[in-house]
CSV table of C-alpha atoms in Angstrom, one decimal:
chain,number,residue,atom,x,y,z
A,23,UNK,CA,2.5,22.2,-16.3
A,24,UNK,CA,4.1,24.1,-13.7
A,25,UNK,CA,2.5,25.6,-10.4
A,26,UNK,CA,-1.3,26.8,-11.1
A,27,UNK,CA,-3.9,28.7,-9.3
A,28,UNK,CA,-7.1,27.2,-9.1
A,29,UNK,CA,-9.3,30.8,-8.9
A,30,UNK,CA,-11.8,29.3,-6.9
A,31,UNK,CA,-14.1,30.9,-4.0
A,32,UNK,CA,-14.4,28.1,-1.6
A,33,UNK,CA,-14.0,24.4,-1.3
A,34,UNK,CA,-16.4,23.8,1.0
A,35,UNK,CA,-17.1,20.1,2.6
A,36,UNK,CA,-18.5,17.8,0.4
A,37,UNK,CA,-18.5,19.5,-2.8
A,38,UNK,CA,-17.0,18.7,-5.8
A,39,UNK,CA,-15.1,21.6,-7.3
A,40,UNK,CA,-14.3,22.1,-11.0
A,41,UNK,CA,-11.3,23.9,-12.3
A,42,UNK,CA,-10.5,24.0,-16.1
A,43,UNK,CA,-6.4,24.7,-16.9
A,44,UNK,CA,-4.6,25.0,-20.6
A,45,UNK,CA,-1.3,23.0,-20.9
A,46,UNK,CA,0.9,21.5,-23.5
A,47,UNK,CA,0.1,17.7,-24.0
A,48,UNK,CA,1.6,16.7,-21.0
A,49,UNK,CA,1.6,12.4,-22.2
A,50,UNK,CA,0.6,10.0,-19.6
A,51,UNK,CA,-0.6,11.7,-16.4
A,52,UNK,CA,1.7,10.2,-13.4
A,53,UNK,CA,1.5,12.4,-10.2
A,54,UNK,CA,-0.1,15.7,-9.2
A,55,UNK,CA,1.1,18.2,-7.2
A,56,UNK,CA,-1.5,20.1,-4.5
A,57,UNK,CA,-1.0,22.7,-1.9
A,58,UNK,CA,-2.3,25.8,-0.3
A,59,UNK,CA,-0.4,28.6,1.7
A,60,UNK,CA,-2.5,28.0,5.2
A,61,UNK,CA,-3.5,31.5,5.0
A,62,UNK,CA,-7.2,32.7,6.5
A,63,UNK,CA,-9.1,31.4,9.1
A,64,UNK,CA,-10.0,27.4,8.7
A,65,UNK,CA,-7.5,27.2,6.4
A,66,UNK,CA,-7.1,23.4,6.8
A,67,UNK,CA,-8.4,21.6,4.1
A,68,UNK,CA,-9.4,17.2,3.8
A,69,UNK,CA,-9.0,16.7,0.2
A,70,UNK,CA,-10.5,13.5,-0.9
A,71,UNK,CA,-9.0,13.0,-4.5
A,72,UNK,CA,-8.7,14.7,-7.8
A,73,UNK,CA,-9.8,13.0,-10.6
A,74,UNK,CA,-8.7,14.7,-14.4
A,75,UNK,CA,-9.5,14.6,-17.5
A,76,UNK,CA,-8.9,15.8,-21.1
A,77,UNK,CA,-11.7,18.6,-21.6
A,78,UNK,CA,-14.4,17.4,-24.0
A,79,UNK,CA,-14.0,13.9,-23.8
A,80,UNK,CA,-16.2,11.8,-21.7
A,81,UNK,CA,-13.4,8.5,-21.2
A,82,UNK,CA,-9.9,8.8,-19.7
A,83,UNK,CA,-10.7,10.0,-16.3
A,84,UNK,CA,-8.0,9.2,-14.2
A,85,UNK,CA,-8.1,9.1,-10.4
A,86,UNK,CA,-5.1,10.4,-7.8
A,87,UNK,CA,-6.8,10.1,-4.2
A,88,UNK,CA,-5.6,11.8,-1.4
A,89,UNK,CA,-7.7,11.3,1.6
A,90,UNK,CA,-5.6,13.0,4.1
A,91,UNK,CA,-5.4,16.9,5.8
A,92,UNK,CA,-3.7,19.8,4.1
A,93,UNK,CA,-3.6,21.3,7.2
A,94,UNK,CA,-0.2,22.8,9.4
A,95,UNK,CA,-2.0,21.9,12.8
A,96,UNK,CA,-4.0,18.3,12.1
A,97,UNK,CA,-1.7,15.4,11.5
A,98,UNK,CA,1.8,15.5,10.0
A,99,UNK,CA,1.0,19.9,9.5
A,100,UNK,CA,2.0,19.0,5.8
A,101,UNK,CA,0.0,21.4,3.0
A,102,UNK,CA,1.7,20.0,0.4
A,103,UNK,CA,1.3,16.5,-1.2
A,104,UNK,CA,2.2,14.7,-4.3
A,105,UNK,CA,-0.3,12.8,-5.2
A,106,UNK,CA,-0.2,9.3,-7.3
A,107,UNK,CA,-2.0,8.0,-9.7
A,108,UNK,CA,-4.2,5.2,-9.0
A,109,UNK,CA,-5.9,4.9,-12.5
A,110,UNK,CA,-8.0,5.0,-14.8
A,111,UNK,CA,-11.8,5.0,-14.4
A,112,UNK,CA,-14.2,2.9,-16.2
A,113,UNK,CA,-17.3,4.9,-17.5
A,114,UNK,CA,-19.4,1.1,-16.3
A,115,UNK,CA,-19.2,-1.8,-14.7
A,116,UNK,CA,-17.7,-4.9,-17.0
A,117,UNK,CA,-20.6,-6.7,-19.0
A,118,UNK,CA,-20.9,-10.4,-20.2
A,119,UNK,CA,-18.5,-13.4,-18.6
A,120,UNK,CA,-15.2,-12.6,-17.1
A,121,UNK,CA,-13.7,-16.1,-16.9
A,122,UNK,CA,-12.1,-16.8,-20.3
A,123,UNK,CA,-8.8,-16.1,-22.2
A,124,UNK,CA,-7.5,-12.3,-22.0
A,125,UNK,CA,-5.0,-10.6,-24.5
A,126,UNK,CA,-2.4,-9.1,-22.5
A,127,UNK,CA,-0.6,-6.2,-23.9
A,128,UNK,CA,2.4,-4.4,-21.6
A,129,UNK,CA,3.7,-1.1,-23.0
A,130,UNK,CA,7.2,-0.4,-22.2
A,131,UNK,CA,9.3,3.1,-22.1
A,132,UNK,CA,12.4,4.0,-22.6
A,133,UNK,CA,13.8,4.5,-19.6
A,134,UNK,CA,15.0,0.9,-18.3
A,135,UNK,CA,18.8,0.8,-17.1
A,136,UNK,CA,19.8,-1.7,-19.8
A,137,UNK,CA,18.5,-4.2,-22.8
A,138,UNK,CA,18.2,-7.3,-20.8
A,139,UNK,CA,15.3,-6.4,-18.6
A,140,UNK,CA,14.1,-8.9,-16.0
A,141,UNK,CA,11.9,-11.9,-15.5
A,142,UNK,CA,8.4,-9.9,-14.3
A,143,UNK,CA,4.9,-11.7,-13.7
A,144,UNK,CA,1.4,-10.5,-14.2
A,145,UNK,CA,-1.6,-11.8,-11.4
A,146,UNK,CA,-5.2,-10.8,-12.2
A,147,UNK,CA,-6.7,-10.7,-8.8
A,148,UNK,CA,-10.4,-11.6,-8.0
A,149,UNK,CA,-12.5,-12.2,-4.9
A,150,UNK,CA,-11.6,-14.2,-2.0
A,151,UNK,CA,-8.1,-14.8,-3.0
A,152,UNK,CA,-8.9,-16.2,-6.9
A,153,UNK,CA,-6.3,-15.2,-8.5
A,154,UNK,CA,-4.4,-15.7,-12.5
A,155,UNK,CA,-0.7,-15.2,-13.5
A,156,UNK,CA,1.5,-15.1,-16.7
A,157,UNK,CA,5.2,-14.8,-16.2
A,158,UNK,CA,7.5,-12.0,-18.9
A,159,UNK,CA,10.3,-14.2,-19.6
A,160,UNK,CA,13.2,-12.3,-18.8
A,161,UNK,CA,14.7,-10.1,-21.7
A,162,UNK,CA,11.2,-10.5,-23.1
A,163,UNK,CA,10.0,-6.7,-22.4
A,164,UNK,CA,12.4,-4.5,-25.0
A,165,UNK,CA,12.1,-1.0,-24.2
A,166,UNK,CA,9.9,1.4,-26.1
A,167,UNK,CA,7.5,-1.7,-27.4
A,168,UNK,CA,4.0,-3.4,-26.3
A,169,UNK,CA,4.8,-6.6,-25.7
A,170,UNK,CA,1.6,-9.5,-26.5
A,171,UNK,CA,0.7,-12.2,-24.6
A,172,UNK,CA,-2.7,-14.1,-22.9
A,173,UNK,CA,-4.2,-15.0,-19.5
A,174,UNK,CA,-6.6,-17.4,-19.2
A,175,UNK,CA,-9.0,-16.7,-15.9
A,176,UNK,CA,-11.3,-19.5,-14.9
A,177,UNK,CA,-14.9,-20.0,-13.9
A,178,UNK,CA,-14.6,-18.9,-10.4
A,179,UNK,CA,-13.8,-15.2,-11.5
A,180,UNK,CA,-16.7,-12.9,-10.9
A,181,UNK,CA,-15.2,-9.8,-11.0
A,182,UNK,CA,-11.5,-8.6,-11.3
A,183,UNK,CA,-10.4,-6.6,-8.2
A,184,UNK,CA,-7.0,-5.5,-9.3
A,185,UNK,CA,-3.7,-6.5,-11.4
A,186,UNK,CA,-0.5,-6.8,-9.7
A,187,UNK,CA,2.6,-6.4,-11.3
A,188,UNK,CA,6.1,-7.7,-10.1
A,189,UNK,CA,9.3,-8.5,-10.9
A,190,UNK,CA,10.6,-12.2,-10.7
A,191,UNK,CA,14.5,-12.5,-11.5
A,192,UNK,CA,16.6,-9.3,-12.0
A,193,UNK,CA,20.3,-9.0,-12.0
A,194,UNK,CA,21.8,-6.1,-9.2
A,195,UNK,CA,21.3,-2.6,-10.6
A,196,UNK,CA,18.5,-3.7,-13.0
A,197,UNK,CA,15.6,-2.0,-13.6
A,198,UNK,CA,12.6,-1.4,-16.2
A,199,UNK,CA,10.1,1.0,-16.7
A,200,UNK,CA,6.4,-0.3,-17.4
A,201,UNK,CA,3.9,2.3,-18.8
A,202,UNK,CA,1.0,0.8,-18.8
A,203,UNK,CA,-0.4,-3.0,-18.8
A,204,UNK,CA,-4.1,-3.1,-21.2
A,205,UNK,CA,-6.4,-6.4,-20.8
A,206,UNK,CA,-8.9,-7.4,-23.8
A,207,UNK,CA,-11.2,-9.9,-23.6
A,208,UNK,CA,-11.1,-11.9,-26.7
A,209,UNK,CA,-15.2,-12.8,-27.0
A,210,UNK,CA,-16.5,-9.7,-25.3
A,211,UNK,CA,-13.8,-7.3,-26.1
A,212,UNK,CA,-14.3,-5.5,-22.7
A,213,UNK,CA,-11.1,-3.8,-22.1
A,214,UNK,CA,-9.1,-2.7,-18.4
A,215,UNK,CA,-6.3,-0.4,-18.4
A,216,UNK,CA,-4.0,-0.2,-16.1
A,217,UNK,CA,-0.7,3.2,-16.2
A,218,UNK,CA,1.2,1.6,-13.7
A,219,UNK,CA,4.0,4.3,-14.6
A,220,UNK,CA,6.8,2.6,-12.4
A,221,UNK,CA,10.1,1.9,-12.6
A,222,UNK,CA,10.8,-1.8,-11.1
A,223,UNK,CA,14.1,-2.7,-9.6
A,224,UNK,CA,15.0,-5.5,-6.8
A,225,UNK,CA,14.7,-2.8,-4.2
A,226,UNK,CA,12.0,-2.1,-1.4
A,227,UNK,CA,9.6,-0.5,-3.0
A,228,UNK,CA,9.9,-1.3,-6.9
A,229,UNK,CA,9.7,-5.0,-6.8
A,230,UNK,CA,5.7,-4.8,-6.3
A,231,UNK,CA,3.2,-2.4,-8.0
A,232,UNK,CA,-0.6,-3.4,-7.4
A,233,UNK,CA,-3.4,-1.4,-9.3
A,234,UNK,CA,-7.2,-1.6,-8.5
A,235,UNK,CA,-10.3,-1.7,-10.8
A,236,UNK,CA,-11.7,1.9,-10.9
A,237,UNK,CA,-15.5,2.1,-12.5
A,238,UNK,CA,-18.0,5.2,-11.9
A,239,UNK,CA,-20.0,5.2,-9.7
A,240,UNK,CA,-18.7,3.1,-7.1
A,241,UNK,CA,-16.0,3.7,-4.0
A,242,UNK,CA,-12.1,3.5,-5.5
A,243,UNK,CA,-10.4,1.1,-3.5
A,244,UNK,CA,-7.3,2.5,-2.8
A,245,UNK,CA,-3.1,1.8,-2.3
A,246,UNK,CA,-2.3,1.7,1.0
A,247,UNK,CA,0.9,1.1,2.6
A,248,UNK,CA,1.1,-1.7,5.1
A,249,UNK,CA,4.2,-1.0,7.7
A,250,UNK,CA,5.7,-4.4,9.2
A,251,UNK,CA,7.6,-4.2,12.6
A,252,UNK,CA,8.8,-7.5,12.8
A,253,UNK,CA,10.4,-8.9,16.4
A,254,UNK,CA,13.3,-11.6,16.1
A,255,UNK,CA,13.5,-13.0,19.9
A,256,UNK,CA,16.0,-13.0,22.1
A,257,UNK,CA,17.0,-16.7,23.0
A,258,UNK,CA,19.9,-17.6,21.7
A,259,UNK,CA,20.7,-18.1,17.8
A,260,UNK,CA,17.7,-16.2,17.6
A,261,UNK,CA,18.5,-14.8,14.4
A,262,UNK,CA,18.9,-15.3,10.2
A,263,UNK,CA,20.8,-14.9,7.2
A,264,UNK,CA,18.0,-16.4,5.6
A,265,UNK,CA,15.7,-14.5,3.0
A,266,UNK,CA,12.1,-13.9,4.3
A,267,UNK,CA,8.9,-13.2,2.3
A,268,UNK,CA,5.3,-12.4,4.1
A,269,UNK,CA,1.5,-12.6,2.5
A,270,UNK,CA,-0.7,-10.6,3.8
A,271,UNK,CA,-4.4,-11.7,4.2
A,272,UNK,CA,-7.5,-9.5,4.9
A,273,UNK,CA,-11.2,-9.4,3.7
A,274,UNK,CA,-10.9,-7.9,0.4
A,275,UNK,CA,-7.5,-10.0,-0.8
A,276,UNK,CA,-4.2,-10.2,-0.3
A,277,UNK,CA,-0.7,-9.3,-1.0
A,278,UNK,CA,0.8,-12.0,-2.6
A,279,UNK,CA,4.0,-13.6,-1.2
A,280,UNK,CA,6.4,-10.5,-1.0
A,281,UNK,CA,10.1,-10.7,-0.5
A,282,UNK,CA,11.4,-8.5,2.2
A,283,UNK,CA,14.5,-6.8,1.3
A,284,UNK,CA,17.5,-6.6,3.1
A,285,UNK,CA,19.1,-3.5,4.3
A,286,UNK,CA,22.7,-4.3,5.5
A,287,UNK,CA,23.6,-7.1,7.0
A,288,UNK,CA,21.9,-6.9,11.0
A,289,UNK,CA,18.5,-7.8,9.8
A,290,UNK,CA,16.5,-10.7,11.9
A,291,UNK,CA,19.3,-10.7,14.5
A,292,UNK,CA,18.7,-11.3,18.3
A,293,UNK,CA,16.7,-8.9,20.1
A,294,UNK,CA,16.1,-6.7,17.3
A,295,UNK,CA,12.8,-5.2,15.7
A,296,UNK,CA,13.4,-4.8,11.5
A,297,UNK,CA,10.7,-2.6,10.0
A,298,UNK,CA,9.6,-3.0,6.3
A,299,UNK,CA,7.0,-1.3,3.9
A,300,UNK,CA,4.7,-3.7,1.8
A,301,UNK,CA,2.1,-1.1,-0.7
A,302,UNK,CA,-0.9,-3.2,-1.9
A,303,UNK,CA,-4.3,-2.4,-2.8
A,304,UNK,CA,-6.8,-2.0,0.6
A,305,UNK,CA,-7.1,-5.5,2.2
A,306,UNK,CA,-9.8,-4.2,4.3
A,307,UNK,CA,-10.0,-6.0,7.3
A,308,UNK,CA,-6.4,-8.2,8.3
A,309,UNK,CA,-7.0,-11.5,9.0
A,310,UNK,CA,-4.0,-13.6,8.6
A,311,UNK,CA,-1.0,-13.5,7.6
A,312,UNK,CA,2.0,-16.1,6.4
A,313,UNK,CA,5.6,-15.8,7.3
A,314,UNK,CA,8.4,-18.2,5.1
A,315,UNK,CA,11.7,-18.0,5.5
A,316,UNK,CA,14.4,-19.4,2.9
A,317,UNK,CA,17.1,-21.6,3.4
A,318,UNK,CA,19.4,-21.2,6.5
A,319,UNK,CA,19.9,-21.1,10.0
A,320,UNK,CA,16.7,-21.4,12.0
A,321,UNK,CA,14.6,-18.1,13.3
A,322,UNK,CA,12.4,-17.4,16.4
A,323,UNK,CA,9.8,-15.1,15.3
A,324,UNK,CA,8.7,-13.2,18.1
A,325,UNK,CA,5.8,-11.0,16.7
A,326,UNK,CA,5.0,-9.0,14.1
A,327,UNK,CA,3.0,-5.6,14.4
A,328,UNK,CA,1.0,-4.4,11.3
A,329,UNK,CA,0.2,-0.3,11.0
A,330,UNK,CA,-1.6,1.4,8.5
A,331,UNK,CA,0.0,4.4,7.4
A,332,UNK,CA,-3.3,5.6,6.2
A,333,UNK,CA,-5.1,5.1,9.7
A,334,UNK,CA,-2.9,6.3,12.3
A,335,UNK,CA,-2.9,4.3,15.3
A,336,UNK,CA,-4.3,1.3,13.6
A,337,UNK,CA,-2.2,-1.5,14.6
A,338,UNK,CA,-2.7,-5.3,14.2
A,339,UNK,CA,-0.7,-7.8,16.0
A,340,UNK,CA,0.5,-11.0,15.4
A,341,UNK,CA,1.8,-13.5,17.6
A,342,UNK,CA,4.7,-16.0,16.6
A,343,UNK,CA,6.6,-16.7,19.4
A,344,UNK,CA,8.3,-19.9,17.2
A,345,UNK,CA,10.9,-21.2,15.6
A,346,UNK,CA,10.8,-21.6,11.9
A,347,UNK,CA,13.5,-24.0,10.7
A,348,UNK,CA,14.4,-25.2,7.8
A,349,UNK,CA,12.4,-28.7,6.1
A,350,UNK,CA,13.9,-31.9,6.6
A,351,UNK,CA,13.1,-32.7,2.9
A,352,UNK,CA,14.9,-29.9,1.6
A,353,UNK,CA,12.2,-29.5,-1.1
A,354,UNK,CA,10.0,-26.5,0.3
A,355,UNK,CA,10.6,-23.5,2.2
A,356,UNK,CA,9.8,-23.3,6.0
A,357,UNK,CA,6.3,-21.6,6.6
A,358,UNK,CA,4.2,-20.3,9.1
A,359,UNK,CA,0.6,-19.3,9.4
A,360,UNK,CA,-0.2,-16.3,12.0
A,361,UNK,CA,-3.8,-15.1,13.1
A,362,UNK,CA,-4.6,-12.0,14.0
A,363,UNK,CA,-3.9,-11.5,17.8
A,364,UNK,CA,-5.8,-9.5,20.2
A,365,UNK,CA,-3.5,-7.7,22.3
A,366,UNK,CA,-2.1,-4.1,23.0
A,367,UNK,CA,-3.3,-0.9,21.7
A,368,UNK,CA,-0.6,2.2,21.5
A,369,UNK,CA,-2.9,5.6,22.2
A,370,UNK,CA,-1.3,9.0,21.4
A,371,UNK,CA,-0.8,12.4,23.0
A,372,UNK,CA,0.1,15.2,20.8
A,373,UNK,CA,1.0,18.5,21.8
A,374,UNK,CA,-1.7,21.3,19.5
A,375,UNK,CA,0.6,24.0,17.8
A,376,UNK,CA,-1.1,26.7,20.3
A,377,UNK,CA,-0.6,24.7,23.2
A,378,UNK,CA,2.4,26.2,25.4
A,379,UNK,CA,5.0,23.5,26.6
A,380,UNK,CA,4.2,24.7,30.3
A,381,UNK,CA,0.7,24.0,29.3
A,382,UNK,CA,1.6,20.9,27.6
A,383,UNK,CA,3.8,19.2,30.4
A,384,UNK,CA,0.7,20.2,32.8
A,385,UNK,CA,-1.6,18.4,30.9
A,386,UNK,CA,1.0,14.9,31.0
A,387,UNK,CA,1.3,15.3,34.7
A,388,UNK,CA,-2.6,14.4,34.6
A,389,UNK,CA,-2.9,11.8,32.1
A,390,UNK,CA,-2.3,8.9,34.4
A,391,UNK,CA,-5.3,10.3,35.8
A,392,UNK,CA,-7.6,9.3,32.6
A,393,UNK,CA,-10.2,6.8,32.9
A,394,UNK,CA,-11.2,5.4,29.0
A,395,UNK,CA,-13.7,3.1,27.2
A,396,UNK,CA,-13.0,2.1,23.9
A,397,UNK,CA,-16.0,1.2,21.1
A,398,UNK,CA,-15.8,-0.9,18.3
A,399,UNK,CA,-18.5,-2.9,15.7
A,400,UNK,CA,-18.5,-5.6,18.5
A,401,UNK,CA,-19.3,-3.5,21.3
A,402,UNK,CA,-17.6,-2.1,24.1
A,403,UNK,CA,-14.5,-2.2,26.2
A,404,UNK,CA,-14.3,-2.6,29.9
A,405,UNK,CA,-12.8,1.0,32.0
A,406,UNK,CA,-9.4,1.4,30.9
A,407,UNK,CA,-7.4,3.3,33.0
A,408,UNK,CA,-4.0,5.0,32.3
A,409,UNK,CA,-2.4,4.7,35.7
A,410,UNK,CA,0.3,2.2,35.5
A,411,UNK,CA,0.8,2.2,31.9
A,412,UNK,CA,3.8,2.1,29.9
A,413,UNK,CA,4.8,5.5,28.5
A,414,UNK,CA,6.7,6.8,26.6
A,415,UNK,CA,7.8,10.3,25.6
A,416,UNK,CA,9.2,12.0,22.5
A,417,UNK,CA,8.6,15.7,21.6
A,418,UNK,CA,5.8,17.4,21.3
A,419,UNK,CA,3.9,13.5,22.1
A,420,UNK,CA,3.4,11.3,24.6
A,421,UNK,CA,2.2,7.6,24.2
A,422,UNK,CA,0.9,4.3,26.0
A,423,UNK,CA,0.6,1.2,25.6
């Protein structure tokens, strides 16, 4: 549609503003672009989401959340962002039974690098890990068609949470485009759309596309990105060459075992710390989480630290500190099972924009200085002090552990 104006007065906190625009039809709504010059007084701006929809019609509301500062002196000073789309909304909640069979129908585009697209699966996600999956045979999904089959959920769905969608088998360089997976109900016809509007390929990032349930009325559970720093030890032979996949486990769900893919050929080696991405639908609190490694040579997992982009400075630890080797059966892959761990925080110092760096490396001199208490749901932490911590320093930031 190209850049716009939205000729509005003020978006003031908490309100929801309304805009109107004429376009072309534009197809299937994918990303949107937002911004603001930074220009006026208070010019930051916390943009919760945007939600469009065709004018006149009451259905096909779809949802791009944001939930982060447009803002050149709060966070990373971006005011611009590309938002996603996260879905469609349901005008209610879903009615009658949900266990049963579901038609599944997958509509494919035309943009997928060759004929013979890949093996891909389909999990229907509920509560407290219940989950359903059909698998795409590969070269099933032909481009440019919606491709039929069922699902049949049993009696210990409630609700569905989310979909995930996923590629199984692909050859190198392969990829395929889905447009947009559609669940009916064959007794009560209650239908869930999902535009997942990806392009898969066996690379980090497009194996895995999950999608939540979005209804009125209720809070949009949203895709966050989960970043792994994952800790091979140093004793000796340490290291891999094996694949390794991770599931992660919180409140609300869970990942799903996920591959982690290789870049280069110094991954899980002595001594090093490999950092990965895993995007999933909000697992709301981590609980656990469960490590498997493929077949070959033996690996001493050190730890493995959990951020969430969305939350900066949330961190959740998991310690390993063991060997994973290879089964003596041969038929199963070596597992482990971690726990969250309660260990060490990282806090953050960040230079403000109008700060001097005089003023700045002042103000560092005196940290060590800082006496802290931390809350949390549970209560409260003992004094913390910041003498004798670890610190590190980068520009403009200065951080302890």
């Amino acid at each position: 549609s190209c850049k716009r104006r939205l000729r509005h007065s003020n978006f003031e906190r908490g309100q929801v503003c309304v805009s109107e625009m004429r376009a072309v039809d534009l197809g299937q709504l994918s990303k949107v672009l937002v911004e603001h010059h930074s220009v006026g007084y208070g010019a930051g701006w916390y943009l919760e989401q945007i939600i469009i929809h065709e004018s006149g019609k009451t259905d096909g509301q779809h949802a791009f959340p944001c939930q982060q500062w447009l803002d050149s002196g709060v966070g990373d000073a971006q005011t611009e962002r590309m938002l996603k789309l996260l879905g469609k909304i349901r005008n209610g909640m879903l009615t009658g039974k949900i266990y049963g069979t579901w038609n599944v129908f997958v509509t494919t585009s035309d943009v997928s690098s060759s004929s013979v697209n890949p093996k891909m699966s389909l999990t229907v996600c509920g509560e407290k890990g219940t989950s359903a999956s059909v698998i795409f045979p590969k070269g099933s999904l032909k481009k440019k068609e919606i491709y039929e089959t069922s699902v049949e959920l049993n009696k210990k769905f409630n609700i569905i949470f989310k979909v995930r969608l996923e590629i199984e088998e692909a050859g190198e360089g392969e990829t395929w485009h889905c447009r947009e997976v559609k669940l009916q109900h064959r007794e009560s016809e209650n239908v869930l759309e999902f535009p997942f509007c990806h392009n898969f390929a066996d690379e980090e990032g497009g194996r895995v596309v999950e999608l939540p349930v979005l209804t009125v009325g209720s809070p949009f559970p949203t895709v966050k990105s989960y970043v792994l720093y994952i800790t091979t030890g140093a004793l000796p032979g340490s290291g891999t060459d094996a694949e390794v996949y991770v599931m992660l486990q919180g409140l609300l769900g869970d990942t799903g075992r996920r591959k982690l893919i290789r870049k280069g050929d110094d991954n899980f080696t002595k001594g090093k710390v490999d950092v990965f991405q895993v995007e999933a639908v909000d697992l709301g609190t981590l609980q656990r989480m469960v490590v498997e490694k493929g077949k070959g040579s033996a690996w001493f997992l050190e730890k493995i630290i959990v951020k969430d982009s969305a939350a900066s400075g949330t961190e959740t630890l998991f310690m390993a500190q063991t060997w994973i080797k290879d089964r003596r059966d041969g038929k199963r892959t070596a597992s482990v099972t971690l726990n969250v761990t309660e260990g060490r925080w990282r806090i953050y110092f960040t230079k403000h924009q109008e700060e001097t760096k005089a003023d700045f490396e002042k103000l560092s001199e005196n940290i060590s200085k800082l006496v802290m208490i931390f809350y949390g749901r549970n209560g409260k932490s003992n004094l913390v002090s910041m003498e004798n911590k670890l610190e590190h320093q980068a520009k403009n930031q200065i951080t302890y552990d």
